[in-house]
PDB file of C-alpha atoms in Angstrom:
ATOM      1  CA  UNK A1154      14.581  42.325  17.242  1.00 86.00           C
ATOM      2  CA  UNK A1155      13.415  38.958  15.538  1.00 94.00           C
ATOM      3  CA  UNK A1156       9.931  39.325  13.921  1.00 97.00           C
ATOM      4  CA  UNK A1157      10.399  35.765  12.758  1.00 98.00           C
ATOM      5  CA  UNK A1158      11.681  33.253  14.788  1.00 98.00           C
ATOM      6  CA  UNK A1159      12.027  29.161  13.789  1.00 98.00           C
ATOM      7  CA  UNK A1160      13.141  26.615  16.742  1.00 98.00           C
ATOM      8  CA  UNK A1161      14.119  23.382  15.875  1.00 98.00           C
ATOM      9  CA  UNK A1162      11.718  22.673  13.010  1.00 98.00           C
ATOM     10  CA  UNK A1163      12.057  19.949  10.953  1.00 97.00           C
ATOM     11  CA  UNK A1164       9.847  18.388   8.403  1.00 97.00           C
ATOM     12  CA  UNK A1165      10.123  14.509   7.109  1.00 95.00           C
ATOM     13  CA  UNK A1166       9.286  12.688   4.307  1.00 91.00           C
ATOM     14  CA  UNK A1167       9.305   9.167   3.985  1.00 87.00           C
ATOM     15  CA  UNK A1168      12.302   9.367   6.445  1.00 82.00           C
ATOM     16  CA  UNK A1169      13.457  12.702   4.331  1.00 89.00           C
ATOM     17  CA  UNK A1170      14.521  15.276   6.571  1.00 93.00           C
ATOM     18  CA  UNK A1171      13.503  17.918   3.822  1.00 96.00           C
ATOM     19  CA  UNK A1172      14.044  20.750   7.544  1.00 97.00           C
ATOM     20  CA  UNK A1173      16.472  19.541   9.845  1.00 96.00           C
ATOM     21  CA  UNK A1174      16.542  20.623  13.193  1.00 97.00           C
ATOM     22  CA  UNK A1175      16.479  23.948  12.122  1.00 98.00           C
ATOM     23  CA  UNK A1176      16.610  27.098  13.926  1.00 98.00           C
ATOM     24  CA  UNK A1177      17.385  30.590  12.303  1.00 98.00           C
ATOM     25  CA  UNK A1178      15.546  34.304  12.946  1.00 97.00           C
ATOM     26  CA  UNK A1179      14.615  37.624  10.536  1.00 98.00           C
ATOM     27  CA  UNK A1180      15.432  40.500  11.724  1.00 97.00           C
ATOM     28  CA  UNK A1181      12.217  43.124  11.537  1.00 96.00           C
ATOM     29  CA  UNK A1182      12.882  45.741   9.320  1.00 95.00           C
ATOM     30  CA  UNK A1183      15.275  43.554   7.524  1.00 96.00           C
ATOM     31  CA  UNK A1184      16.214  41.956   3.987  1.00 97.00           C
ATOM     32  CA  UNK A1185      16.987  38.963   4.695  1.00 98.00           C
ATOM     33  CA  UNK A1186      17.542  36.236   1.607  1.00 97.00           C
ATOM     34  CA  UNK A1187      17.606  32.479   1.780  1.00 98.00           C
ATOM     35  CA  UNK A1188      19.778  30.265  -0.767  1.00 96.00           C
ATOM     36  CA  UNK A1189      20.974  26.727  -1.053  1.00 93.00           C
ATOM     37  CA  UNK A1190      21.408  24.563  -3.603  1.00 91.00           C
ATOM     38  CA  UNK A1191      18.419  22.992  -4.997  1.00 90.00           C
ATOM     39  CA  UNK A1192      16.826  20.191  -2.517  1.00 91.00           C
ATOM     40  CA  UNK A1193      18.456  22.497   0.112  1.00 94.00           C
ATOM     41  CA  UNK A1194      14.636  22.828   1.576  1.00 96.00           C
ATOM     42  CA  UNK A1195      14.117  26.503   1.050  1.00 97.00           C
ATOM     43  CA  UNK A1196      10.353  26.002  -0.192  1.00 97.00           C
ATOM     44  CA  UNK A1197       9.730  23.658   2.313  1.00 97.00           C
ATOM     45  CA  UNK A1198      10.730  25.709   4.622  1.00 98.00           C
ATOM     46  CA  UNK A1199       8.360  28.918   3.301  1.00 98.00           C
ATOM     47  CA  UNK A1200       5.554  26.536   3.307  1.00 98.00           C
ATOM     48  CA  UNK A1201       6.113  25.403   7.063  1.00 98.00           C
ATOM     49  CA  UNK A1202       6.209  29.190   7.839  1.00 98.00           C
ATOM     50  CA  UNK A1203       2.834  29.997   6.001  1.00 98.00           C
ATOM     51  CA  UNK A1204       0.842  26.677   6.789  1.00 97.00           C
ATOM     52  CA  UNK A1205       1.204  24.644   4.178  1.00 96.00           C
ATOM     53  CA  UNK A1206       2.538  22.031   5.733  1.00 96.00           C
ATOM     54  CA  UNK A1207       2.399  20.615   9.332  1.00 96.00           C
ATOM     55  CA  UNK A1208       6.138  20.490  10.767  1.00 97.00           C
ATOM     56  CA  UNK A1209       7.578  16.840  11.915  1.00 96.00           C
ATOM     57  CA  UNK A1210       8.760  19.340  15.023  1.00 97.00           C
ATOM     58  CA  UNK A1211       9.983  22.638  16.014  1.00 98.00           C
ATOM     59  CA  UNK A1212       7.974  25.747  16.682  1.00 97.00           C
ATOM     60  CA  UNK A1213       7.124  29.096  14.249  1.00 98.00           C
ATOM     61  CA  UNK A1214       7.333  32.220  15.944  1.00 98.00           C
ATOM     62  CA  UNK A1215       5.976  35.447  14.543  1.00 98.00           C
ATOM     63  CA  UNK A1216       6.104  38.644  16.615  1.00 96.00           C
ATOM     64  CA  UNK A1217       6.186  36.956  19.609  1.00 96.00           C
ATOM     65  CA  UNK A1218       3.325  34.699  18.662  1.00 96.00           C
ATOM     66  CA  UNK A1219       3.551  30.767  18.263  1.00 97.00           C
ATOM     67  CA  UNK A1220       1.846  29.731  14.390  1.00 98.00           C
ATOM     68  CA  UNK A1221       3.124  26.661  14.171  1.00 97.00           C
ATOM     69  CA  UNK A1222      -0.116  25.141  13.090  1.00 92.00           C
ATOM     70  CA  UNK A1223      -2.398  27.721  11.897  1.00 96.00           C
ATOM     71  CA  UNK A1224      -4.431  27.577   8.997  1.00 96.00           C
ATOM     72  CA  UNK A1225      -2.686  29.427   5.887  1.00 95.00           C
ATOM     73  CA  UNK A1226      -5.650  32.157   6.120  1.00 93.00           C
ATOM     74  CA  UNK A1227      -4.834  32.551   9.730  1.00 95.00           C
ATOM     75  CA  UNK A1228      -1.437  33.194   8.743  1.00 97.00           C
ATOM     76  CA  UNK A1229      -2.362  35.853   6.351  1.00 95.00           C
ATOM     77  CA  UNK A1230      -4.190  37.646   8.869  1.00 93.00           C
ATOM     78  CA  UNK A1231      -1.126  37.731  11.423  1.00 95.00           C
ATOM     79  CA  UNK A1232       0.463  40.020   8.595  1.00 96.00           C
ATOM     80  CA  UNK A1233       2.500  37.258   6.483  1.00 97.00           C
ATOM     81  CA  UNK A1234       1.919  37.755   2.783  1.00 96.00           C
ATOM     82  CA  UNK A1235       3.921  35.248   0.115  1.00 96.00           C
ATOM     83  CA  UNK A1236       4.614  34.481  -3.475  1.00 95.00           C
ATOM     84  CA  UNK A1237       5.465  30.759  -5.011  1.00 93.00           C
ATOM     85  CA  UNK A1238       7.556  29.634  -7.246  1.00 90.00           C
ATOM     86  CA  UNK A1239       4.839  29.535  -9.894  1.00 89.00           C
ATOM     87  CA  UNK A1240       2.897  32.332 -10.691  1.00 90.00           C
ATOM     88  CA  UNK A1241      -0.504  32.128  -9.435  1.00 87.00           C
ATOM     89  CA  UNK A1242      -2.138  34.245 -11.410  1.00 92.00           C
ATOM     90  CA  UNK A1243      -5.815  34.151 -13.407  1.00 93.00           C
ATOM     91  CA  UNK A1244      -5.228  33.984 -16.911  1.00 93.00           C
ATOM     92  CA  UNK A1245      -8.217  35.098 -17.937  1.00 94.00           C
ATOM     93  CA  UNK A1246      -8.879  38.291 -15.263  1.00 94.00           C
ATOM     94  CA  UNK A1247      -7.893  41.304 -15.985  1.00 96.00           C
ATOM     95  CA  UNK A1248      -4.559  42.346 -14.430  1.00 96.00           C
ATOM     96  CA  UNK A1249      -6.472  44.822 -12.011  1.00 94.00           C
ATOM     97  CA  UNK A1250      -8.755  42.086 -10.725  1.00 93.00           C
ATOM     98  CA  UNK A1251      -6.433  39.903 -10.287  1.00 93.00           C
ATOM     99  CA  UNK A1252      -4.460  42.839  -8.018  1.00 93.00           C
ATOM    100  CA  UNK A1253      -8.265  43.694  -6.179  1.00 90.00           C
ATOM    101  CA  UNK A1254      -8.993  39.462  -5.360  1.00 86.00           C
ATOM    102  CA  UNK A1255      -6.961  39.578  -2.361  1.00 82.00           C
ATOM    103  CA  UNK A1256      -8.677  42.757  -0.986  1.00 80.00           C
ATOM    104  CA  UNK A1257     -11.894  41.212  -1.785  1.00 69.00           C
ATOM    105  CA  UNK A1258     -11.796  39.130   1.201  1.00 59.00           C
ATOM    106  CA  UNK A1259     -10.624  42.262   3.149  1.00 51.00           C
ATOM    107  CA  UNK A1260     -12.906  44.313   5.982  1.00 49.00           C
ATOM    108  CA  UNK A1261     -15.701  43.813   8.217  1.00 48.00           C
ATOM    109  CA  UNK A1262     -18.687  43.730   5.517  1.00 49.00           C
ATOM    110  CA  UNK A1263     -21.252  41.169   5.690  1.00 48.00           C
ATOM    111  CA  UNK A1264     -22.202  38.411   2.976  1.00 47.00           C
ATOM    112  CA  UNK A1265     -25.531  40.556   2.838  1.00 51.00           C
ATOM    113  CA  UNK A1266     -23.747  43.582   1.429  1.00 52.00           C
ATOM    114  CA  UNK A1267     -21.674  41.658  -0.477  1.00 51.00           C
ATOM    115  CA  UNK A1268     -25.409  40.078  -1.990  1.00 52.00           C
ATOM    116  CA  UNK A1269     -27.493  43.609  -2.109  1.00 52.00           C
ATOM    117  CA  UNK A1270     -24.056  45.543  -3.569  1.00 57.00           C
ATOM    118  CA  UNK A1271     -24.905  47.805  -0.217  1.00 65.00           C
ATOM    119  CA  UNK A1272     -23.233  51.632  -0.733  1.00 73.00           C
ATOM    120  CA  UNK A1273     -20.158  50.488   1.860  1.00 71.00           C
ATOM    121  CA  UNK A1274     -19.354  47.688   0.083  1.00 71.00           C
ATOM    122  CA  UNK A1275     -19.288  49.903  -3.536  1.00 76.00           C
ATOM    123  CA  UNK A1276     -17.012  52.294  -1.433  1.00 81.00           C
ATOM    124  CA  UNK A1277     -15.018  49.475  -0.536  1.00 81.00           C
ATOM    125  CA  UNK A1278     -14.758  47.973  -3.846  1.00 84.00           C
ATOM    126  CA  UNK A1279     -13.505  51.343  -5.215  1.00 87.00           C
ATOM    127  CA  UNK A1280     -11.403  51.908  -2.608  1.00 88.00           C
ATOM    128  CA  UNK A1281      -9.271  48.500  -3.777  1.00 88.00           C
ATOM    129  CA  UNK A1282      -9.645  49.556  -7.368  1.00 90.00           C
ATOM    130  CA  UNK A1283      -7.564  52.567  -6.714  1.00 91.00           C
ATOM    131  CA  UNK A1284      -5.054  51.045  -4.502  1.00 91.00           C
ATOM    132  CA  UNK A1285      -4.764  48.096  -7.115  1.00 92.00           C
ATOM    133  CA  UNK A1286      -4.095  50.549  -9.279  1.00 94.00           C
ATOM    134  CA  UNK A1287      -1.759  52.969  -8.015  1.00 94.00           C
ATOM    135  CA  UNK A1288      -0.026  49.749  -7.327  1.00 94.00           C
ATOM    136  CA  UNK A1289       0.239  49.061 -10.858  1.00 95.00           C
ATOM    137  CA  UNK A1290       1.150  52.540 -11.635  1.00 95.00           C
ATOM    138  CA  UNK A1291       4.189  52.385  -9.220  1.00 93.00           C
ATOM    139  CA  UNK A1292       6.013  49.859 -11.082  1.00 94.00           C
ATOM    140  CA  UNK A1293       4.740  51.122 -14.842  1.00 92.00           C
ATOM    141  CA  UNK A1294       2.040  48.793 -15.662  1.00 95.00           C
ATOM    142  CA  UNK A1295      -0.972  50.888 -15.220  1.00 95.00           C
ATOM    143  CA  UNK A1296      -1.296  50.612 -18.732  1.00 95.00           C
ATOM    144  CA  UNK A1297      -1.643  47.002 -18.797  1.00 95.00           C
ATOM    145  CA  UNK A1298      -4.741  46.619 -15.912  1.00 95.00           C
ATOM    146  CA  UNK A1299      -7.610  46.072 -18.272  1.00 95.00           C
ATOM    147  CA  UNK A1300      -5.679  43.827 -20.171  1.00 96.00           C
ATOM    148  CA  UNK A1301      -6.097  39.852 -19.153  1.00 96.00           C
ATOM    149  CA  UNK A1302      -3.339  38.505 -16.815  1.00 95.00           C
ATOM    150  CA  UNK A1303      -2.252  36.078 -20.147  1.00 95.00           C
ATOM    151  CA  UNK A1304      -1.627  38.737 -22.017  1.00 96.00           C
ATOM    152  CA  UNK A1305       1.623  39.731 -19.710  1.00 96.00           C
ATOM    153  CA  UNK A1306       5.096  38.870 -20.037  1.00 94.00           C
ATOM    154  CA  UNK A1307       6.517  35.761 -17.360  1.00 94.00           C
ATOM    155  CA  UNK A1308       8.447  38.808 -15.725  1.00 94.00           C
ATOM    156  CA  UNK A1309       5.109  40.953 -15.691  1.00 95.00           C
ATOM    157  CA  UNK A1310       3.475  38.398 -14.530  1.00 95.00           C
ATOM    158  CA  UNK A1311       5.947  37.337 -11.947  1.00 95.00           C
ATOM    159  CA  UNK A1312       5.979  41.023 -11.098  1.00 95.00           C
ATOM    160  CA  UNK A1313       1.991  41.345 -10.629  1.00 95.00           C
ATOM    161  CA  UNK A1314       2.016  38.425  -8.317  1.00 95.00           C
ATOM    162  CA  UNK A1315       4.705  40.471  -5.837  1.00 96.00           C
ATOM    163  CA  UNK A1316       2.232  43.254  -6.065  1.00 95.00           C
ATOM    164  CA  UNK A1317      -0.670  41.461  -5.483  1.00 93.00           C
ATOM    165  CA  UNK A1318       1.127  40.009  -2.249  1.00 94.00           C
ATOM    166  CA  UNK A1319       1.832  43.753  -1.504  1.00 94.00           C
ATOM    167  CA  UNK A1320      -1.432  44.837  -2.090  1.00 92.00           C
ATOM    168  CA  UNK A1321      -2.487  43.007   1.376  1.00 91.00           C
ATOM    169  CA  UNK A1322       0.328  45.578   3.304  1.00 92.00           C
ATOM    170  CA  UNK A1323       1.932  42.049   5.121  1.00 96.00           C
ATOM    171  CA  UNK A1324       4.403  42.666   7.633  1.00 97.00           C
ATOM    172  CA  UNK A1325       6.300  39.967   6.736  1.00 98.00           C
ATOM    173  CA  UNK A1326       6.776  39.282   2.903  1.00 98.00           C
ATOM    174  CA  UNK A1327       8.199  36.493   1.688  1.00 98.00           C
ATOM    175  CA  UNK A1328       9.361  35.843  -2.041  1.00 97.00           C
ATOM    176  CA  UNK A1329      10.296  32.611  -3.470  1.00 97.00           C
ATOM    177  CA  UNK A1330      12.688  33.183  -6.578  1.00 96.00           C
ATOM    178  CA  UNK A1331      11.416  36.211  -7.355  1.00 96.00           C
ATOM    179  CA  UNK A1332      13.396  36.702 -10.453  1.00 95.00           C
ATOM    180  CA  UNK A1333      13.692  33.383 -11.394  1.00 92.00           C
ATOM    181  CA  UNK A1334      13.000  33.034 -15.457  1.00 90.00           C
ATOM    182  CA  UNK A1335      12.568  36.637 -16.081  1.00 92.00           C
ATOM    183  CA  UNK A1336      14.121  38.595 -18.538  1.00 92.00           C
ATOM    184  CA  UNK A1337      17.689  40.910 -17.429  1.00 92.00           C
ATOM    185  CA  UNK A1338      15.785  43.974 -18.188  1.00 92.00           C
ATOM    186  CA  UNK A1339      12.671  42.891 -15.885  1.00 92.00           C
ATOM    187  CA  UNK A1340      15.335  42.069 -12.727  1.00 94.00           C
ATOM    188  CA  UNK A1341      16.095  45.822 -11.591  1.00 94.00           C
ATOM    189  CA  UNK A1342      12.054  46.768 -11.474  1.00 94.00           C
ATOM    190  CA  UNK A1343      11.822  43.658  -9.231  1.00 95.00           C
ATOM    191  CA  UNK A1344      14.816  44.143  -7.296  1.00 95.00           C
ATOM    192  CA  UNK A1345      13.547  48.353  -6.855  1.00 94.00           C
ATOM    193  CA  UNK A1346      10.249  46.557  -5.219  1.00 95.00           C
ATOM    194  CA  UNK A1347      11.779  44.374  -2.885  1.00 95.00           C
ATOM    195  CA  UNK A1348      14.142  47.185  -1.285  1.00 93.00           C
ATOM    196  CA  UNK A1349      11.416  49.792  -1.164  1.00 94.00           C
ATOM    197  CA  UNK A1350       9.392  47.440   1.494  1.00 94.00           C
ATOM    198  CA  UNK A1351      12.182  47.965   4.244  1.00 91.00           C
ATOM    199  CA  UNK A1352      10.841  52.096   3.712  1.00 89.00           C
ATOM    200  CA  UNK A1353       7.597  50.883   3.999  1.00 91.00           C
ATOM    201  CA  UNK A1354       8.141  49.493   7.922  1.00 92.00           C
ATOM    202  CA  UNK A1355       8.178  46.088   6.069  1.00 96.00           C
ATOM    203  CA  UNK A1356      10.309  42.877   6.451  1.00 98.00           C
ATOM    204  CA  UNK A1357      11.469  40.773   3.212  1.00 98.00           C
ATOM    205  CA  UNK A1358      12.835  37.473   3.627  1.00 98.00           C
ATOM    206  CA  UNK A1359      13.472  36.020   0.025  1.00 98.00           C
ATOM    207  CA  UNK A1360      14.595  32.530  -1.577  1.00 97.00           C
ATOM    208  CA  UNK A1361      17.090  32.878  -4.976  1.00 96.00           C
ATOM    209  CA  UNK A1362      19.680  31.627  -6.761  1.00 92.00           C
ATOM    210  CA  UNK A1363      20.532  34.778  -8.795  1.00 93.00           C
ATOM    211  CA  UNK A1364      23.419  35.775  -6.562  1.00 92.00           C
ATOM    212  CA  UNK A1365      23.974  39.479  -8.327  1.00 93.00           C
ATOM    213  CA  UNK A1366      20.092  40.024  -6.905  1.00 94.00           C
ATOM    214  CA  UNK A1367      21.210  38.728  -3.416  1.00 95.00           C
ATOM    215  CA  UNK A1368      23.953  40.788  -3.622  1.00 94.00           C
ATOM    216  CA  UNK A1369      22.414  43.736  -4.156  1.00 94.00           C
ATOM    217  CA  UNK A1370      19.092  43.545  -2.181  1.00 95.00           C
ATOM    218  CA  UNK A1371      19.979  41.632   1.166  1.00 96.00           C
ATOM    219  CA  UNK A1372      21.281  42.746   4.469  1.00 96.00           C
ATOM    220  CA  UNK A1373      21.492  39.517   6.093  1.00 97.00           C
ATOM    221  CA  UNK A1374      22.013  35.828   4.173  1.00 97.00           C
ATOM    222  CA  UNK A1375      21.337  32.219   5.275  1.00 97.00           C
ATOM    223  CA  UNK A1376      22.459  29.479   3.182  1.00 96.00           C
ATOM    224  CA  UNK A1377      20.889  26.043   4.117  1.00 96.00           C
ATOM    225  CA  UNK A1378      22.385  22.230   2.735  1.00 94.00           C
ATOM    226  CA  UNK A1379      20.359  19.188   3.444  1.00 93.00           C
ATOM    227  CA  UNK A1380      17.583  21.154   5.543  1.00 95.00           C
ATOM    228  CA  UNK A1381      20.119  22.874   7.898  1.00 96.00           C
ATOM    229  CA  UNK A1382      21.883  26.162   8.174  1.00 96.00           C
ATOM    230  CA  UNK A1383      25.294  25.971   6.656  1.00 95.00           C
ATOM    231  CA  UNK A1384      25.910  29.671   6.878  1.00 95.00           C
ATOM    232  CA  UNK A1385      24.499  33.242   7.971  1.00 96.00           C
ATOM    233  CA  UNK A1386      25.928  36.698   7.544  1.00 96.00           C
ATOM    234  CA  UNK A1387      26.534  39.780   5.162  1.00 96.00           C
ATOM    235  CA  UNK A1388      26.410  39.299   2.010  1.00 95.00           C
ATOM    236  CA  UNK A1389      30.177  39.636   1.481  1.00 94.00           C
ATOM    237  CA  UNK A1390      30.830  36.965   4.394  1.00 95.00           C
ATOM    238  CA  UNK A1391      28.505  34.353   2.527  1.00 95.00           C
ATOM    239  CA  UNK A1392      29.852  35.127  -0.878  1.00 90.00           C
ATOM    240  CA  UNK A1393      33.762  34.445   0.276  1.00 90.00           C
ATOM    241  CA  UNK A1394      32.952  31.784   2.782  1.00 89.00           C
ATOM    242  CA  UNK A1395      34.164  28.189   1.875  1.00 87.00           C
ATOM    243  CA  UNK A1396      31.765  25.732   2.749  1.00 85.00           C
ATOM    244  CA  UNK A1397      29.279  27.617   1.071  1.00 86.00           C
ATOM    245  CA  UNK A1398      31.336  27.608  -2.242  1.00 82.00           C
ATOM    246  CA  UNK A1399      31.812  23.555  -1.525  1.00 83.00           C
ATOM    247  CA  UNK A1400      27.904  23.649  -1.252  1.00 78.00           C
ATOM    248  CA  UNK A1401      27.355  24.924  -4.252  1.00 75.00           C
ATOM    249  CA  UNK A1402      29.690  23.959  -6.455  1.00 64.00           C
ATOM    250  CA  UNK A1403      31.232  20.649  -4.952  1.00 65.00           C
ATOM    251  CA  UNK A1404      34.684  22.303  -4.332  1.00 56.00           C
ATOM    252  CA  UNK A1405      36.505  24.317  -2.036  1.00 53.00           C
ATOM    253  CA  UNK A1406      37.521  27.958  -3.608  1.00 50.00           C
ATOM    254  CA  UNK A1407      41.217  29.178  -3.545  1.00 49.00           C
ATOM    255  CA  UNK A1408      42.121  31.397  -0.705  1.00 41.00           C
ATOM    256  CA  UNK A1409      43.029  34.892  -2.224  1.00 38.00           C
TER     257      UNK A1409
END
């Protein structure tokens, strides 16, 4: 069953067809991964999904539900949590604040709570202190959640943002290069996250270029060249199929 569906989306700029005429699904309960070579439009295509930017044409579908052209908060309340490329973080929070922000804007409470620090809203804020962080704890960075988000390594960092996209239990989760730039001993901590979502009743649908990560964490790959899908299956079909190789690296490979 698709829990994400995309019809015929396409997004132009200038006369750039960044999304082509694009149609593809995610499978719920799935890990699903999206490369290309760079230009290919994965981003763009992340950031038509989560409303940051208005399709030329085509539809989104998630869980049977058209969000095309809903507002990126709107999004987030459907159950569709993300990362970017760069890490978002707040340099100068500490590392469990910057986990608790998202959960701030969480639950029914009232600005007047929020203003007179009303006894639901304390149990509310330490409710999201402890689930920031057993969070941290999972991954072995509870030590680090007083510290300020500077302080942290790129792949802590990068690894804090994933968590804080977690923190907001999305349905859908979708990672943009999450390893990209970190460090080889960082990669497997990262890569443990991603395939404990499907556990979770989660979906993951992920953009990277690190093809050993793909490899190991996907079920289901789609490769898209010039805003359209060249490619979709396992893992091992995308990795031995030819057009993809010519994508990639400009040349056919040898038959075995």
């Amino acid at each position: 069953m698709a829990l994400l569906q995309i019809e015929n989306l396409s997004r132009n700029f200038d006369g750039v067809k960044a999304v082509d005429d694009l149609s593809l699904s995610v499978e719920k309960g799935s890990v699903t991964a999206l490369i290309g070579p760079n230009g290919a439009g994965k981003t763009t295509l992340f950031n038509l999904i989560t409303g940051f930017m208005r399709p030329t044409s085509g539809n989104v579908t998630f869980d049977g539900k058209e969000i095309t052209r809903l507002s990126p908060h709107r999004i987030v309340s459907q159950g569709i949590g993300r990362t970017f490329q760069t890490v978002r973080l707040f340099p100068k929070m500490t590392v469990l604040d910057n986990l608790m922000l998202p959960l701030s804007g969480t639950g029914e409470e009232g600005l007047f709570a929020a203003l007179t620090g009303s006894a639901a809203m304390r149990r509310k804020e330490e409710t999201n202190r402890e689930k920031a962080a057993k969070l941290l704890e999972s991954v072995g960075l509870a030590h680090k959640g007083n510290d300020d988000a500077e302080t942290l390594s790129f792949g802590q960092r990068r690894l804090v943002e994933i968590l804080r996209t977690l923190a907001l239990e999305p349905r859908l989760c979708l990672f943009d290069e999450p390893v990209s730039g970190v460090f080889p001993e960082m990669i497997p901590t990262i890569l443990k996250v991603i395939q404990e979502q499907k556990a979770h009743g989660r979906t993951v649908f992920f953009i990277e270029h690190n093809m050993e990560t793909v490899r190991e964490a996907a079920d289901r790959v789609i490769v898209l060249h010039h805003g359209r899908k060249l490619a979709e299956g396992t893992p091992a079909e995308i990795f031995n199929h030819a057009g993809v190789h010519e994508a990639y690296f400009g040349r056919r490979r040898n038959a075995p």
